[in-house]
PDB file of C-alpha atoms in Angstrom:
ATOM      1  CA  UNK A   1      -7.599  62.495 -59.617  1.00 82.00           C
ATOM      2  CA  UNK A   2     -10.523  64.830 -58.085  1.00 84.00           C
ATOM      3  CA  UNK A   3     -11.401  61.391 -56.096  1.00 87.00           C
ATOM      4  CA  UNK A   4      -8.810  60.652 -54.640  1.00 91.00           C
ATOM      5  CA  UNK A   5      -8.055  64.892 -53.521  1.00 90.00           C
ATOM      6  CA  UNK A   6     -11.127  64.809 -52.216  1.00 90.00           C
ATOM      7  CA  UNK A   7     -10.522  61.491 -50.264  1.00 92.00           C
ATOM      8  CA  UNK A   8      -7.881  62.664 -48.767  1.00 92.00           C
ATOM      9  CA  UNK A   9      -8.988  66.107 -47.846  1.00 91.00           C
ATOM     10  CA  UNK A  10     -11.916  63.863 -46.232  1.00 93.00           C
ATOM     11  CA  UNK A  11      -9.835  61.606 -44.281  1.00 94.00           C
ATOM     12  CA  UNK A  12      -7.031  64.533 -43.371  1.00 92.00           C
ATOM     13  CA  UNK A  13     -10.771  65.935 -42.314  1.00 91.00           C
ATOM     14  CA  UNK A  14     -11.719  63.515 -39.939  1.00 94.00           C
ATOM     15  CA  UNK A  15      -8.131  63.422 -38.364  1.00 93.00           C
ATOM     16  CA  UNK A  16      -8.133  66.898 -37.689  1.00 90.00           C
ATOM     17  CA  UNK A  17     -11.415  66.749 -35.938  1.00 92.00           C
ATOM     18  CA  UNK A  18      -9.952  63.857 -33.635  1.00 92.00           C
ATOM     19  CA  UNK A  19      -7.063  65.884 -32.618  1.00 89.00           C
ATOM     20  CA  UNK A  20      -9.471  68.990 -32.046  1.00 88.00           C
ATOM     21  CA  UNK A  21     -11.424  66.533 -29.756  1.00 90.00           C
ATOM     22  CA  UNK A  22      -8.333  65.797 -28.046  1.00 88.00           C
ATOM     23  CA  UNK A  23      -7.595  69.562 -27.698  1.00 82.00           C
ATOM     24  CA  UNK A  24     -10.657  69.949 -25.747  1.00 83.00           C
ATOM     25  CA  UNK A  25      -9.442  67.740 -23.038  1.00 84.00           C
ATOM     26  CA  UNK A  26      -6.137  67.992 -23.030  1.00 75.00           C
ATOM     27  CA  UNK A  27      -4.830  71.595 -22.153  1.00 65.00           C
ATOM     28  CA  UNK A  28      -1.795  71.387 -23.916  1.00 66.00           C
ATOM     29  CA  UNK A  29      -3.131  70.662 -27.208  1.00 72.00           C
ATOM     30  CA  UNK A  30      -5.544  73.656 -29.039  1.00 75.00           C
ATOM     31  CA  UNK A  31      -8.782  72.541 -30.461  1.00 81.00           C
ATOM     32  CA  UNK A  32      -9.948  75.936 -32.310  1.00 81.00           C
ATOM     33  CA  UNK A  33      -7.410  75.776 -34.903  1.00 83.00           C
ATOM     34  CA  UNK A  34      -7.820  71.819 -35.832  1.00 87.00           C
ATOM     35  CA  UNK A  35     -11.761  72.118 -36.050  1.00 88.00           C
ATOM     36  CA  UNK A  36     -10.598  75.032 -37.930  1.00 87.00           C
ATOM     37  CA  UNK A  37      -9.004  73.087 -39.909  1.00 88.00           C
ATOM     38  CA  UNK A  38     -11.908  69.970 -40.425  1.00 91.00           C
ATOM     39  CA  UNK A  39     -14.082  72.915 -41.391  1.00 91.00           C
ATOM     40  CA  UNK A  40     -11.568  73.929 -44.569  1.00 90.00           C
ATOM     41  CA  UNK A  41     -11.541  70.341 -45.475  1.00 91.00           C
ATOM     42  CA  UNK A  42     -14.392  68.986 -45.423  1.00 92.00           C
ATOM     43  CA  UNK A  43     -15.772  72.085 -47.537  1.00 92.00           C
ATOM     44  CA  UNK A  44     -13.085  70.972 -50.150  1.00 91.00           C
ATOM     45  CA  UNK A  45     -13.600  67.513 -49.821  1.00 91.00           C
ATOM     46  CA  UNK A  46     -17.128  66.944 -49.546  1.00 90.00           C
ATOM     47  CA  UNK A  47     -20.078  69.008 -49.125  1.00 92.00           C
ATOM     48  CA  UNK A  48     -22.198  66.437 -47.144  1.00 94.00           C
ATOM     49  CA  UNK A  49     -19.548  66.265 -44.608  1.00 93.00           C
ATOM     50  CA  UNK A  50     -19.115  69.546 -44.228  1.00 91.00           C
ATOM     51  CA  UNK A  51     -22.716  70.440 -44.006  1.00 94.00           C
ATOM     52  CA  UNK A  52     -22.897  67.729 -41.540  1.00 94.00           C
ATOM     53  CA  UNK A  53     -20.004  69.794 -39.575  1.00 93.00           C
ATOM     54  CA  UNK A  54     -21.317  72.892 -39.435  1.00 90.00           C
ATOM     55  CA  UNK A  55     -24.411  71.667 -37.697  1.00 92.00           C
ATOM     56  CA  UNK A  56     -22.353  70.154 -34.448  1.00 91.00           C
ATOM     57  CA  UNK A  57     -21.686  72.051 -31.683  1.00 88.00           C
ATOM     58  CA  UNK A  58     -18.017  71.598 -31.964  1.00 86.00           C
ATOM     59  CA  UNK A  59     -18.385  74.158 -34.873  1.00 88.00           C
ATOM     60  CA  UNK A  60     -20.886  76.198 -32.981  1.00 85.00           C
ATOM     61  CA  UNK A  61     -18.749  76.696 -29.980  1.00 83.00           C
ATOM     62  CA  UNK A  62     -14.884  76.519 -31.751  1.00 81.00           C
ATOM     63  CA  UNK A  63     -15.380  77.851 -34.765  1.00 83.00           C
ATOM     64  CA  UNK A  64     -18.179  79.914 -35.066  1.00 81.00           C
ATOM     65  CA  UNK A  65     -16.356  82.485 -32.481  1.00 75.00           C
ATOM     66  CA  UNK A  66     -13.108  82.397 -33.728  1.00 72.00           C
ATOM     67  CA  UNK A  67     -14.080  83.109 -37.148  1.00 74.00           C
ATOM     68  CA  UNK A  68     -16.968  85.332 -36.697  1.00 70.00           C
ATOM     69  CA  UNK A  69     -15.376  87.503 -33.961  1.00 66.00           C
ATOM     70  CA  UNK A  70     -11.628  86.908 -35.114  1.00 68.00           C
ATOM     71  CA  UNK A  71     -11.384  86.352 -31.423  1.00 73.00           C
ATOM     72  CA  UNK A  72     -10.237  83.514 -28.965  1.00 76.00           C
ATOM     73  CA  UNK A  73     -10.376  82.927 -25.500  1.00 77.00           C
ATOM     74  CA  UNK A  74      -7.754  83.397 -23.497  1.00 82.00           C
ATOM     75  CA  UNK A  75      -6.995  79.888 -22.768  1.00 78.00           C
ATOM     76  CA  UNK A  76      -7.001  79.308 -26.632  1.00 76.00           C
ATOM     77  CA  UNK A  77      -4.903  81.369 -27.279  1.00 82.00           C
ATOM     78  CA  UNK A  78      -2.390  80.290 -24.581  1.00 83.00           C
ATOM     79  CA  UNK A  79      -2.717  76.454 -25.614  1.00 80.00           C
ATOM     80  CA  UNK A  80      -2.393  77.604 -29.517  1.00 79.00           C
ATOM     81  CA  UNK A  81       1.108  79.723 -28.847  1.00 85.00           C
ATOM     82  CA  UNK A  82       1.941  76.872 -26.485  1.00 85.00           C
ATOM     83  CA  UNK A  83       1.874  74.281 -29.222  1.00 81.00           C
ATOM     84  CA  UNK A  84       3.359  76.842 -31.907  1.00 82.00           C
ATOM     85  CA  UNK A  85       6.221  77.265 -29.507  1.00 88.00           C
ATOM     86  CA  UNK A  86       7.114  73.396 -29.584  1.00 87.00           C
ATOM     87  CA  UNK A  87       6.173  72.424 -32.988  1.00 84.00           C
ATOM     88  CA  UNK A  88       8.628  75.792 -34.277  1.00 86.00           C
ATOM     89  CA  UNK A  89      11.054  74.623 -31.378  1.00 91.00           C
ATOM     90  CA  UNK A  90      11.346  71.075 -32.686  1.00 90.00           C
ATOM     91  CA  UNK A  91      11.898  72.328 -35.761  1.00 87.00           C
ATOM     92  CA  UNK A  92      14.291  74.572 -35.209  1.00 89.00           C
ATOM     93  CA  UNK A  93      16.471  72.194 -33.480  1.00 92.00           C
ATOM     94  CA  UNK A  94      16.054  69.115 -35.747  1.00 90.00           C
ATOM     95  CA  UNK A  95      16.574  71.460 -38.948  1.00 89.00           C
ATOM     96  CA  UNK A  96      20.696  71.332 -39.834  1.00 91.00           C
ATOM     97  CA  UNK A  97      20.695  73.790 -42.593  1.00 90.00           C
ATOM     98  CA  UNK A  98      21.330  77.618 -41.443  1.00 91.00           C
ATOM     99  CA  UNK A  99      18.966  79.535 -43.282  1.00 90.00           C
ATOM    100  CA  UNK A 100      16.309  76.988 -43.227  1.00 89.00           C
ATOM    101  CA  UNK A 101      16.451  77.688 -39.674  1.00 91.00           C
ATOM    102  CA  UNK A 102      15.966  81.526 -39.909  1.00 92.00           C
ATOM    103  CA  UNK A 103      13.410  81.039 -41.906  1.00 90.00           C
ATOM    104  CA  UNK A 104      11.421  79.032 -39.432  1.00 88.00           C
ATOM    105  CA  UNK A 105      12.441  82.083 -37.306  1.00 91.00           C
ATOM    106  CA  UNK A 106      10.701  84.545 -38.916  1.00 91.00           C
ATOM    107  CA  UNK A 107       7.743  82.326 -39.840  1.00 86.00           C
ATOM    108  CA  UNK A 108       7.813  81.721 -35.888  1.00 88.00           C
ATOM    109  CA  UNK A 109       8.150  85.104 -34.803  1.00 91.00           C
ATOM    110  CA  UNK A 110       5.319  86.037 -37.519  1.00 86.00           C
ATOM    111  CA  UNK A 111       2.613  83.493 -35.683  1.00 83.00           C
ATOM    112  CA  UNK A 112       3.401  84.755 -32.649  1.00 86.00           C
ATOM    113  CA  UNK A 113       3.166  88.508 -33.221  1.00 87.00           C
ATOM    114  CA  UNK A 114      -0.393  87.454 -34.952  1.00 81.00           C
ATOM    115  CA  UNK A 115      -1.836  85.476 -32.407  1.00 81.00           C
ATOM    116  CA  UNK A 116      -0.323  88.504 -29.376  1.00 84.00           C
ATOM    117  CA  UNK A 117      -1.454  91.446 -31.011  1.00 84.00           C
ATOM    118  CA  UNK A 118      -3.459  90.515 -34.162  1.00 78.00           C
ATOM    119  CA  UNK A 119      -6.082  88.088 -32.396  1.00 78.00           C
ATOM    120  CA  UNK A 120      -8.092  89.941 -30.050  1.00 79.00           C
ATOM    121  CA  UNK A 121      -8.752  88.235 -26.583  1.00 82.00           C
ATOM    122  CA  UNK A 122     -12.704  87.754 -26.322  1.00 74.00           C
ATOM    123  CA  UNK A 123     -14.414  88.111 -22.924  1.00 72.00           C
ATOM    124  CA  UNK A 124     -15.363  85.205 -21.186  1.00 63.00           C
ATOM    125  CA  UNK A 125     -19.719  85.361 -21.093  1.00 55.00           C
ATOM    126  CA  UNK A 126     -20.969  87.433 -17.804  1.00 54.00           C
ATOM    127  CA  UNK A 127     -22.023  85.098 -15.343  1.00 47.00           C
ATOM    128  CA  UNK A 128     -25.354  85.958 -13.923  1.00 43.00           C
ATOM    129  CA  UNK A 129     -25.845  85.980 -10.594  1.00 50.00           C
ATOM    130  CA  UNK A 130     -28.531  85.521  -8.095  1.00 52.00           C
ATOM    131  CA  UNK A 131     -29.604  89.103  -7.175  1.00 51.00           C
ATOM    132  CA  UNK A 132     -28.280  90.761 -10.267  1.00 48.00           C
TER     133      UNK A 132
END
């Protein structure tokens, strides 16, 4: 049974770290919290794979900040409430049963108060100039 867990936390693993690739060009769709994510599993599912991880520079750049600081970028942080907003939205709307639907509400509404006021905003690195 510990197989086939771990299988699947390494394949769930590999899909997050797709979709965190396609965060990173697509501006709609956040990478931080899907490498995130491919970090988590790959520590549960296998520890070569997520040594392997932790030495890219996906991790160095998306991870390491995010988790070390508890702070995202600006942009991040706009595409991560951005996709929050639809995924609660869709949700919302497809879900037929009333209190199901306040819940997602409140579990909404918690995200978003998190990410706002919870998750601090890091500065963008000083660019140096010629002359400075």
């Amino acid at each position: 049974m510990k197989k086939i867990i771990n299988g699947i936390c390494i394949g769930l693993g590999f899909l997050c770290i797709g979709l965190g690739v396609v965060g990173i060009i697509l501006p709609v769709l956040p990478a931080t919290p899907f490498l995130i994510l491919t970090a988590v599993l790959f520590a549960k599912g296998s520890e070569k794979f997520h040594q392997w991880f932790i030495k890219t520079s996906l991790y160095e750049k998306y991870v390491v900040p995010a988790m070390g600081k508890k702070a995202m970028d600006k942009s991040s942080k706009i595409k991560t409430m951005i996709t929050l907003f639809i995924i609660f939205s869709v949700s919302f709307i497809l879900v037929p049963i009333w209190y199901v639907k306040v819940i997602i509400f409140f579990v909404a509404m918690f995200h978003f108060y998190y990410f706002a006021f919870k998750v601090r905003t890091a500065k963008p690195a000083r660019e140096v100039v010629k002359g400075d």
